[in-house]
Coordinates of C-alpha atoms in Angstrom, one line a residue:
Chain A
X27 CA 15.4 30.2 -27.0
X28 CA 17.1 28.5 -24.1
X29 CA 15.1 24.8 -23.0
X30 CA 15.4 24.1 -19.3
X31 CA 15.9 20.3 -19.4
X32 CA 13.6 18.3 -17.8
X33 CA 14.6 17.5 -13.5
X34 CA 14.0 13.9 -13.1
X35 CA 13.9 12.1 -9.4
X36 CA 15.0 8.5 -9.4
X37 CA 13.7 6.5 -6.4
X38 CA 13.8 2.4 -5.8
X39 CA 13.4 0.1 -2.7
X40 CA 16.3 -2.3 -3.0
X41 CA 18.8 0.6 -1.6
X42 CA 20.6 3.8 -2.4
X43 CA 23.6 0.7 -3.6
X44 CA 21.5 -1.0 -5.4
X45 CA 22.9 -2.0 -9.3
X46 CA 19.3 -1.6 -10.7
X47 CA 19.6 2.1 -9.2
X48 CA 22.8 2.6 -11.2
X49 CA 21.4 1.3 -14.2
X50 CA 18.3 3.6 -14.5
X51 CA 20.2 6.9 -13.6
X52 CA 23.0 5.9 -16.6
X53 CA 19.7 4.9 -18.9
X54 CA 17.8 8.2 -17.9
X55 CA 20.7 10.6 -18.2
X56 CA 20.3 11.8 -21.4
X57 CA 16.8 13.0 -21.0
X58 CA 17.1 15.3 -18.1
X59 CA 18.8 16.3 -15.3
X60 CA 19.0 13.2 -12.5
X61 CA 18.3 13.3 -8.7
X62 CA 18.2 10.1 -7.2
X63 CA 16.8 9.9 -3.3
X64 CA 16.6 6.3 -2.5
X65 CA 15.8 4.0 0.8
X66 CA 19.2 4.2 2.6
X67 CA 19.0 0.3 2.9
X68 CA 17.1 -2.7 1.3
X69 CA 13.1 -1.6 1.6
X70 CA 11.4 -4.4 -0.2
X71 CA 8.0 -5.2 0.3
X72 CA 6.9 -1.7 1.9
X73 CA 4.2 -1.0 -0.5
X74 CA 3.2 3.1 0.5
X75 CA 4.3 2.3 4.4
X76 CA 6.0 5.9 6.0
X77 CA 7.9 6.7 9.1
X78 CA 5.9 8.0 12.1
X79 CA 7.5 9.1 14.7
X80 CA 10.9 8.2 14.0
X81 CA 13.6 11.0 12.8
X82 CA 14.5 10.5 8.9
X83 CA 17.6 11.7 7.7
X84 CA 19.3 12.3 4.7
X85 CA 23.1 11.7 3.4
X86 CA 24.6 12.5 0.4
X87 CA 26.5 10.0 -1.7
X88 CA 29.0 10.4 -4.5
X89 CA 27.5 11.3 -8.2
X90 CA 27.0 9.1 -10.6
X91 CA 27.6 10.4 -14.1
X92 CA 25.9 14.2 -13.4
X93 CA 23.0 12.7 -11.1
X94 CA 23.2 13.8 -7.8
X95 CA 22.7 10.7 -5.0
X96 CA 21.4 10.9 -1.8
X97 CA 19.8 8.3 0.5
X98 CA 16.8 8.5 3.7
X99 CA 16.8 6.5 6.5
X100 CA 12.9 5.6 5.7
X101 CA 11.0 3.8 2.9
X102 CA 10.5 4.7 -0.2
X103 CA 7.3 7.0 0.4
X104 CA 9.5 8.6 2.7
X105 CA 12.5 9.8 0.3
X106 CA 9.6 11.0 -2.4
X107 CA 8.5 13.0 0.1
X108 CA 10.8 14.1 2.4
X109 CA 13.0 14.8 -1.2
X110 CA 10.4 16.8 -2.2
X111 CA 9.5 18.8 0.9
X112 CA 13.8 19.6 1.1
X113 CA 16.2 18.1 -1.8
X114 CA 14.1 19.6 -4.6
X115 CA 11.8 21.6 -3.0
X116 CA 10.6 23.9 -5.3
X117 CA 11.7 22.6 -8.4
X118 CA 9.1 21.3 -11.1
X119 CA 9.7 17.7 -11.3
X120 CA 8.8 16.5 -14.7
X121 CA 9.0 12.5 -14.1
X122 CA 9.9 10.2 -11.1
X123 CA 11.0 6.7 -12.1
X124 CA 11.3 4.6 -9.6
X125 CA 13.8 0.9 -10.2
X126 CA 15.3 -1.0 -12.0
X127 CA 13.8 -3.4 -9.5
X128 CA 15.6 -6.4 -8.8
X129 CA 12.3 -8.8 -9.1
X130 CA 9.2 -8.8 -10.4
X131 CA 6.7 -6.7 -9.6
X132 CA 3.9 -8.1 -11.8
X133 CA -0.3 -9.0 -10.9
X134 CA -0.5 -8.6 -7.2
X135 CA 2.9 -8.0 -6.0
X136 CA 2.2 -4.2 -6.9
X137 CA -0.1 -4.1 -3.8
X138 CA 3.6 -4.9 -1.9
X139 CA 5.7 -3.0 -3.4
X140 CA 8.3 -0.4 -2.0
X141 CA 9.0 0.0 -5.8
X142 CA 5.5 1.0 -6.7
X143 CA 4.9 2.7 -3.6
X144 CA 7.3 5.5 -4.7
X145 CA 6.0 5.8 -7.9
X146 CA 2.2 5.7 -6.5
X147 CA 3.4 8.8 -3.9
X148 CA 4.8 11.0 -6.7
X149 CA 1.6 10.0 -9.2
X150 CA -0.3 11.4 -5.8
X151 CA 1.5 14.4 -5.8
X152 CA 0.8 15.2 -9.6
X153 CA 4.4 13.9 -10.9
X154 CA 4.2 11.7 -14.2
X155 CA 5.5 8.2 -12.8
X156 CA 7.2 5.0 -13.9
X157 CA 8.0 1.8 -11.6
X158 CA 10.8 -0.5 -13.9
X159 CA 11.2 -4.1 -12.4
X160 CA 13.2 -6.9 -13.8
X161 CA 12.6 -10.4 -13.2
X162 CA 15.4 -11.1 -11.4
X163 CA 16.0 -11.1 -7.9
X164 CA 19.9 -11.6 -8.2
X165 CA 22.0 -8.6 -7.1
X166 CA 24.4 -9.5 -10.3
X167 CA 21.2 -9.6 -12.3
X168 CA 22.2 -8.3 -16.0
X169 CA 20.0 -5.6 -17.1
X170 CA 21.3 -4.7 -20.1
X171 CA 17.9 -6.2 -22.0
X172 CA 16.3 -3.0 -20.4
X173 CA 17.7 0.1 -21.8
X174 CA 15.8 0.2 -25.0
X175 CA 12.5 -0.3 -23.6
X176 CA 13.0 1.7 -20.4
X177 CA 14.6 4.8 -22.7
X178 CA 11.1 4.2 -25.0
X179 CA 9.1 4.4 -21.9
X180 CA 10.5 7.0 -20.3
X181 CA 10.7 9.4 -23.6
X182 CA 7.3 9.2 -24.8
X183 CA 6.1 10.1 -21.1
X184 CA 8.1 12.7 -20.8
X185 CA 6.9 14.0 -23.8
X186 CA 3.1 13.0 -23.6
X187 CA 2.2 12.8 -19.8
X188 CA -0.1 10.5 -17.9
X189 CA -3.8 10.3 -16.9
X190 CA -4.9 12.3 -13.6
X191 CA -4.1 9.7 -10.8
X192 CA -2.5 7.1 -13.3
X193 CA 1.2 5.8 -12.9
X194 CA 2.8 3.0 -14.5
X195 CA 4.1 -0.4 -13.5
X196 CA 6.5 -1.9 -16.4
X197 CA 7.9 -5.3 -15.7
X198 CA 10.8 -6.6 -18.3
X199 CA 11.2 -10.5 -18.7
X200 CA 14.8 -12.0 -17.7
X201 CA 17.7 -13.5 -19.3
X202 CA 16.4 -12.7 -22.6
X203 CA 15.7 -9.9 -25.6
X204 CA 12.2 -8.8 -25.1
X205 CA 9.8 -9.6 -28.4
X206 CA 7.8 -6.4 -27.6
X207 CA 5.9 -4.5 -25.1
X208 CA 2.0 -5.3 -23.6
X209 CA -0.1 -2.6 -22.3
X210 CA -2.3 -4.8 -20.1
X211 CA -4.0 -5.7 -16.9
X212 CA -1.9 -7.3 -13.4
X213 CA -2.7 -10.9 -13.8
X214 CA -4.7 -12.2 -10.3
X215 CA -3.3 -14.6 -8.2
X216 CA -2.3 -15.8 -4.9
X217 CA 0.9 -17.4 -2.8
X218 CA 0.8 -20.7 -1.8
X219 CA 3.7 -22.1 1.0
X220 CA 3.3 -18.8 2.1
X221 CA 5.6 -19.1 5.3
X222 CA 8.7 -21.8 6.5
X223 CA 8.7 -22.3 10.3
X224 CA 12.0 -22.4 12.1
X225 CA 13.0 -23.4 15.4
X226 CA 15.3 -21.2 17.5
X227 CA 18.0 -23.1 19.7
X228 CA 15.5 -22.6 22.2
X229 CA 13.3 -24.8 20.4
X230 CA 10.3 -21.9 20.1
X231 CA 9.1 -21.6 16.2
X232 CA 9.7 -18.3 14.4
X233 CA 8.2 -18.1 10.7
X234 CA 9.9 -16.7 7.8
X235 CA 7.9 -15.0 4.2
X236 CA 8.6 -17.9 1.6
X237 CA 5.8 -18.3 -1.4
X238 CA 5.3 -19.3 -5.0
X239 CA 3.1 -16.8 -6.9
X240 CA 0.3 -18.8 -8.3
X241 CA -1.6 -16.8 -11.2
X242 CA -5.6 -17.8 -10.9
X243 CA -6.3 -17.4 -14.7
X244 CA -2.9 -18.6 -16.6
X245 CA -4.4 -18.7 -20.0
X246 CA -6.3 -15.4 -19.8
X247 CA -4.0 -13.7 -22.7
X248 CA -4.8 -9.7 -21.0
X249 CA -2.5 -9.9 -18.0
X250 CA 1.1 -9.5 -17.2
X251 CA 2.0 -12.4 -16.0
X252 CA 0.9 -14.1 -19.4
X253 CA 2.9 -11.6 -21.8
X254 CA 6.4 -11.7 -19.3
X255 CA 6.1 -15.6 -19.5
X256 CA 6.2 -14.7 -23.4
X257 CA 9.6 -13.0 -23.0
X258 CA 7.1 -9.2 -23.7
X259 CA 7.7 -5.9 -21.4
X260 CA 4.6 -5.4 -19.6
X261 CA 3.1 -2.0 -18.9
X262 CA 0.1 -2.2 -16.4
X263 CA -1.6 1.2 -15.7
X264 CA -2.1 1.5 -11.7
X265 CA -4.6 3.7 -10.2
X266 CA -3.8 5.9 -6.9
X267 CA -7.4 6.3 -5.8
X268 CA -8.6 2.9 -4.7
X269 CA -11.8 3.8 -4.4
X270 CA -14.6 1.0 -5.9
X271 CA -17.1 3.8 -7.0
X272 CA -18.8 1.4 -8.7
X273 CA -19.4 -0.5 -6.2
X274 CA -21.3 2.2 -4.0
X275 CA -24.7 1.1 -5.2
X276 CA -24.3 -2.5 -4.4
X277 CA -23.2 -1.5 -0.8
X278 CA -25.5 0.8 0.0
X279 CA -28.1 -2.5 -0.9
X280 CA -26.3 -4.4 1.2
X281 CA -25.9 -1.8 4.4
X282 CA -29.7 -0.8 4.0
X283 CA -31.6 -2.0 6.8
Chain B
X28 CA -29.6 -28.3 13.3
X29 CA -26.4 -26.9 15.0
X30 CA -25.4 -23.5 13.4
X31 CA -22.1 -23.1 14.3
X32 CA -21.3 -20.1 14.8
X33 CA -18.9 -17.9 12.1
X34 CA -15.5 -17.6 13.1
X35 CA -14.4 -13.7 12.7
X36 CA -10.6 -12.6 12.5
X37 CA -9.3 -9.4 13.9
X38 CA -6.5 -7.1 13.8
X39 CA -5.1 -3.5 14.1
X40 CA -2.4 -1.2 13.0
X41 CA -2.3 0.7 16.6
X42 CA -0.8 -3.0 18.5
X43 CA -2.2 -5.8 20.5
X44 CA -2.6 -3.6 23.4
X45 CA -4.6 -0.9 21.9
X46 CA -7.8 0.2 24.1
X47 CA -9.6 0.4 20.0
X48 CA -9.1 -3.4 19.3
X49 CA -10.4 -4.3 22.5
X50 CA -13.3 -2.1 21.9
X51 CA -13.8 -3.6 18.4
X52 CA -13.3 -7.5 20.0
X53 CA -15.9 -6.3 22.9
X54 CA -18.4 -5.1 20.2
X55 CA -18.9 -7.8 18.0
X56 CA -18.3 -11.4 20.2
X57 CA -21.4 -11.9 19.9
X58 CA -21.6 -12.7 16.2
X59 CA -19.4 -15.4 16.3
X60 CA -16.4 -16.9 17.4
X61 CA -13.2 -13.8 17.7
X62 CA -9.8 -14.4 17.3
X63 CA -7.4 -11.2 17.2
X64 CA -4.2 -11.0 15.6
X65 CA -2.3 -8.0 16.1
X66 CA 1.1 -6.2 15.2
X67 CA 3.2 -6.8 18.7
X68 CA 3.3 -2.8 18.8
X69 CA 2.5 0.1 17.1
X70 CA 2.4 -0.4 13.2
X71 CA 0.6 2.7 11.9
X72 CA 1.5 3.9 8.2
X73 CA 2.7 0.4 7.3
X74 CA 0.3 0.5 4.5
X75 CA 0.2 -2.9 2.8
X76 CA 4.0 -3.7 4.1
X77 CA 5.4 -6.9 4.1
X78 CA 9.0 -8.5 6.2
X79 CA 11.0 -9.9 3.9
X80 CA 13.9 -11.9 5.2
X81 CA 13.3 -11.3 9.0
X82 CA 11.8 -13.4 11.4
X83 CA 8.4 -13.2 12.5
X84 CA 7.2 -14.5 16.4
X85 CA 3.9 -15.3 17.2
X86 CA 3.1 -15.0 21.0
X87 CA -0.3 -15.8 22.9
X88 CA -1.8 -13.1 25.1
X89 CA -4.7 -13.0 27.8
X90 CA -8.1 -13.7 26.3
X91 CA -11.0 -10.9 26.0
X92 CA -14.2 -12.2 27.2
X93 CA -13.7 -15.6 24.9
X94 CA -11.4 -14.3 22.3
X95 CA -8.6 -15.6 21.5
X96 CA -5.7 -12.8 21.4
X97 CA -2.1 -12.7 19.6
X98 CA 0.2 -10.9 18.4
X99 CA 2.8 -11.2 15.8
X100 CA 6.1 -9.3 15.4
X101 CA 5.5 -7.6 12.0
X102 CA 2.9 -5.5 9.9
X103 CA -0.5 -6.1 10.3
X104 CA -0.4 -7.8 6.5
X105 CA 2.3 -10.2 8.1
X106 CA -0.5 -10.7 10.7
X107 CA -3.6 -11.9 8.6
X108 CA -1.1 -13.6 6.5
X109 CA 0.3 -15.7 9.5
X110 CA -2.8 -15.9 10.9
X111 CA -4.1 -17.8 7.6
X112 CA -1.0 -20.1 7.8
X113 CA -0.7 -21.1 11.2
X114 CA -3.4 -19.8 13.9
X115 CA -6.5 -20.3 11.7
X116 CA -5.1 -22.2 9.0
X117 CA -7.7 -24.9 7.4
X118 CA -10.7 -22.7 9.7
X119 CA -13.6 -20.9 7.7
X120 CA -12.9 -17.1 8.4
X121 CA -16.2 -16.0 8.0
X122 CA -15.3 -12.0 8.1
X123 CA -12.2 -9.8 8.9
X124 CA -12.6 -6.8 10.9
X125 CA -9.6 -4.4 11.4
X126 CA -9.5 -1.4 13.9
X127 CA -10.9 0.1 15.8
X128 CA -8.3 2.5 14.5
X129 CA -6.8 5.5 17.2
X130 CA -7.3 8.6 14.1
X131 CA -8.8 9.2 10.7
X132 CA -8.2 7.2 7.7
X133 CA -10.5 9.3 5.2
X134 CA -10.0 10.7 2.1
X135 CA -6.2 10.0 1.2
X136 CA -5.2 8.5 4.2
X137 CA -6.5 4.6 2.6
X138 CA -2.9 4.5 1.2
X139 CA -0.9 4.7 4.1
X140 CA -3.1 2.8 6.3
X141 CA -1.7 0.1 8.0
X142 CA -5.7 -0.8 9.2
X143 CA -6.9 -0.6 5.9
X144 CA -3.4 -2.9 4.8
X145 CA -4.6 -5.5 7.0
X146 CA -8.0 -5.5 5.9
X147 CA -6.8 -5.2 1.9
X148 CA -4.7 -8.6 2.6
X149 CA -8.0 -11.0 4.0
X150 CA -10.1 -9.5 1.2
X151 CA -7.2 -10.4 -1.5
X152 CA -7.0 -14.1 0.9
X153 CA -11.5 -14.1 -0.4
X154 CA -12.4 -13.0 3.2
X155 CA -15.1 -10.2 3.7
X156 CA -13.3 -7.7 5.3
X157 CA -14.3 -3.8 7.0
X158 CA -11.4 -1.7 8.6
X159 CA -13.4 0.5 11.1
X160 CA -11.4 3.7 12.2
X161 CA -12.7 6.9 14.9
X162 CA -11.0 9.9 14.0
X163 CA -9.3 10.3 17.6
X164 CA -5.9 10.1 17.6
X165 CA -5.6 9.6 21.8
X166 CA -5.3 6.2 23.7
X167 CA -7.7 7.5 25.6
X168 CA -10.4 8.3 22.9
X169 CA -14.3 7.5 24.0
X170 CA -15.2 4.8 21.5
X171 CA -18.6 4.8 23.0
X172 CA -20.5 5.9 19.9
X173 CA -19.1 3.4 17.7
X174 CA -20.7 0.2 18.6
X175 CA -24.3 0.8 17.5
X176 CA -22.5 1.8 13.9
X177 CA -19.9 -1.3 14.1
X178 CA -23.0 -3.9 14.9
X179 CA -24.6 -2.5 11.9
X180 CA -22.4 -2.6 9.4
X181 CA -20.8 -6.0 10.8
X182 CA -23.8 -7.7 10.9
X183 CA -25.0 -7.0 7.1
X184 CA -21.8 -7.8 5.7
X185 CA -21.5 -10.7 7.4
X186 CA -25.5 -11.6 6.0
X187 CA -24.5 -10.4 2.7
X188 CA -20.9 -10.6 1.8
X189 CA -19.1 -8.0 -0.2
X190 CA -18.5 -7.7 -3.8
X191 CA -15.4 -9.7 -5.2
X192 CA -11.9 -7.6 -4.5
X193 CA -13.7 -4.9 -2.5
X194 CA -13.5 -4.4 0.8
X195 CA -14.6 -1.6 3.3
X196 CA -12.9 1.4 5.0
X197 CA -15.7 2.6 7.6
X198 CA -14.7 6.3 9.5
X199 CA -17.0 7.3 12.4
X200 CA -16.8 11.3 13.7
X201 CA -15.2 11.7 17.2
X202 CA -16.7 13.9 19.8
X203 CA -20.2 13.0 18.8
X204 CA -23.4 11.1 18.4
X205 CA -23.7 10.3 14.6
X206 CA -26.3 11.7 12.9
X207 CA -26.6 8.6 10.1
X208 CA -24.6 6.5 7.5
X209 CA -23.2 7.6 4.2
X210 CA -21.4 5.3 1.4
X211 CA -19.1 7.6 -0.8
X212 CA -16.2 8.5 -2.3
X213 CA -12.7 8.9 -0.8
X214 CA -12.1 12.8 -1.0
X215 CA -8.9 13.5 -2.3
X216 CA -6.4 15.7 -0.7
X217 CA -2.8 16.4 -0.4
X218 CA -0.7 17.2 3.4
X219 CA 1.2 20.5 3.6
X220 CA 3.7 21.2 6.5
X221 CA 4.5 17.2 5.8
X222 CA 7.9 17.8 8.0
X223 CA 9.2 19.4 10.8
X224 CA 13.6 19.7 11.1
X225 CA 15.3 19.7 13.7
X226 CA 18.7 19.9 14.5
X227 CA 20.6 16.7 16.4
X228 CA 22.9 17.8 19.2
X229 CA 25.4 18.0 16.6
X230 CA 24.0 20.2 14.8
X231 CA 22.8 17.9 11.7
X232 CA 19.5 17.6 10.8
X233 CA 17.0 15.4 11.0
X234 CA 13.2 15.2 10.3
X235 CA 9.9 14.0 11.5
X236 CA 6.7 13.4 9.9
X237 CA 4.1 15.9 10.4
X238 CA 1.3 17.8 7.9
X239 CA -2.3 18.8 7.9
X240 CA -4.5 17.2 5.2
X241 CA -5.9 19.7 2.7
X242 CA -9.5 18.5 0.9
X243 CA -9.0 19.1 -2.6
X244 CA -12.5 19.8 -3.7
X245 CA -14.3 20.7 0.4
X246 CA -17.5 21.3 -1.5
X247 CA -18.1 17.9 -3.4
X248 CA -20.8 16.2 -1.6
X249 CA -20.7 13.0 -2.2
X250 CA -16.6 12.4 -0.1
X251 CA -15.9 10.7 3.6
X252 CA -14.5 14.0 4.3
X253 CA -17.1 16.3 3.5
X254 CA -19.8 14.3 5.5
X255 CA -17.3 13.0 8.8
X256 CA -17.0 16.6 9.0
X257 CA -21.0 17.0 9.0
X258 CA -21.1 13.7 12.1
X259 CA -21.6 11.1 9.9
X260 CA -20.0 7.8 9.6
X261 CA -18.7 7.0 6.3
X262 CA -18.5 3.5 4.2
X263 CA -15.9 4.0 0.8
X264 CA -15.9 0.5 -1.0
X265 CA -11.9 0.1 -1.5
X266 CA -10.5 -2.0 -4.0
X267 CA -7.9 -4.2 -3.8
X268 CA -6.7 -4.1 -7.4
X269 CA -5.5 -1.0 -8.6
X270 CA -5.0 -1.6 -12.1
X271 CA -7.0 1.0 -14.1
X272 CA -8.3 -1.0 -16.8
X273 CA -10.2 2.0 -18.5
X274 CA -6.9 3.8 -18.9
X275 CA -5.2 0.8 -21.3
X276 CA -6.5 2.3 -24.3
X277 CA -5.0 5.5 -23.8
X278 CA -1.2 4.3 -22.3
X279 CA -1.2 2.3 -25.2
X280 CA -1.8 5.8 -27.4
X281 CA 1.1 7.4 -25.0
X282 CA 3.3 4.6 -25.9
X283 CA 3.0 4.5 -29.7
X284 CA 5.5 5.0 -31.5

């Protein structure tokens, strides 16, 4: 009996040259066979934003290892998409993993993020999905804490699939070796010094997105934010129907006349 | 005793100069005091988008009737998140209203919408917040039948308040008089034809974003699809954390070892 191996399309937000992009494909090889379609440049912070009516194209880049690498000219929704109306159409697509992220993309900075956004768009379109994120911004960031947990990860979905609409956000703590790995909630919180204002030499202000993540509930021990500060890998299941159900009762009370 | 009267925030995803956010400014100035802030152009799709490491400009338009109207050069997040930092910062926003938006954002569409993104952000900021949208695509669309259904639903919400983290993604039928008011469910679909190639005068091609949404399940009842399609408007709580606390237990099953 011949076993196809698994096809497996990599996606990120920090660019097609990204290092965290590198990282994953090398980590992922040995499970399947690697595509990667990534943002042609830096697409941070564009959550499940796509390109209307502006053309999208796509290049391909040199290999790396047997992965094939190619790059759109849009956001990250965009390359799942586009990659899987052209590059694979056709092809069953076992898992998309979208990452290594350079920064964190823990409690509400999933609602931003191009990295999520990718995996959210292949969840949508019935692909097992995994967005990786290390907490570290620097390009030069050292990942090599991630392997073990990302190659954990990755296998046992693969093997075992995901819930109907469910994708996964996994955030790994920086500049150390991980104690563990936390299946949890996203921690809630807020910005604060949300924006620095400028002056241009013409003297008119312009504004610039600054901020400090402030976690509302610190010591609540069920969040994200609480297990990374304790040097754990967090895994945070993320919904792709945001639909309050629940809440359908409560505002039908409130819209009744 | 002097009630003053609530201060209500605006903004779009179509741009400042969208006939559908002067509509909605139009519709509901007499509830309170209106200030609009609006993407400086078109900013559909955007989603929940952020701009990181660009400059953002805010610039002062004409007023409509008494409201105060800007625009900012960036998503409509960036603009509700400027707007809390600089034009409104220390006020009481009393409610957020986003739209009215030119086409449907029913069913699926919540993910991409850059209405819905704005609206998402002042309910995360503690604001009550409704994105109102007409399923007309043209700038010329007859918003005529909205305002009856806007006053409505403004008005309770801002009585009543919503429910923590939700926030409201109202769709009103085009081409009609409503026949009534329905809270449900986001239908789920999926777009086919999602691109159109073409060929650049060099002959390398490019794409564009196209596709026609497909209802999953047309028959289910109780979805903003199945009853916009029957001329009603329809209410679908949204939530603005997507974690999917139910499905811990069973991610943590996947992920044994």
């Amino acid at each position: 009996m011949i076993v196809e191996k698994p096809t497996i399309l990599i996606c990120n937000d920090d660019g097609v040259n990204a290092p965290g992009l590198r990282y994953l494909i090398e980590t992922v090889s040995e499970f399947g066979n690697v595509i990667a379609v990534a943002p042609a440049d830096h697409r941070s912070g564009q959550s499940s934003a796509i390109t209307i009516g502006e053309p999208l194209r796509i290049v391909r880049h040199a290999d790396i290892g047997k992965a094939e690498v190619y790059s759109v000219s849009g956001t990250p929704v965009d390359c799942i998409k586009l990659a899987l109306h052209t590059i694979v159409a056709g092809r069953k697509i076992s898992l998309m993993l979208s990452g290594i992220n350079h920064g964190s993309n823990a409690g509400n900075c999933v609602v931003y993020s191009g990295t999520m956004g990718a995996a959210m768009e292949a969840c949508m379109q019935g692909i097992p999905s995994i967005g990786y994120s290390l907490l570290n911004h620097s390009w030069e960031a050292d990942f090599s804490q991630c392997a073990p947990f990302v190659k954990e990860i990755t296998a046992a979905v693969l093997k075992k699939g995901l819930p109907h609409n469910v994708c996964l956000n996994v955030n790994i703590p920086a500049h150390c070796t991980p104690k563990g790995l936390k299946v949890v909630d996203a921690s809630e919180g807020f910005w604060t010094e949300e924006y620095v204002e400028y002056k241009d030499p013409q003297g008119v202000p312009f504004y610039m997105l600054s901020g400090r993540y402030v976690d509302k509930n610190p010591e609540a021990d069920n969040t994200d934010s609480y297990w990374l500060d304790r040097q754990f890998v967090t895994v945070v299941p993320v919904t792709v129907n945001p639909t309050a159900s629940d809440k359908i009762p409560i505002v039908r009370q409130i819209l009744e006349k």
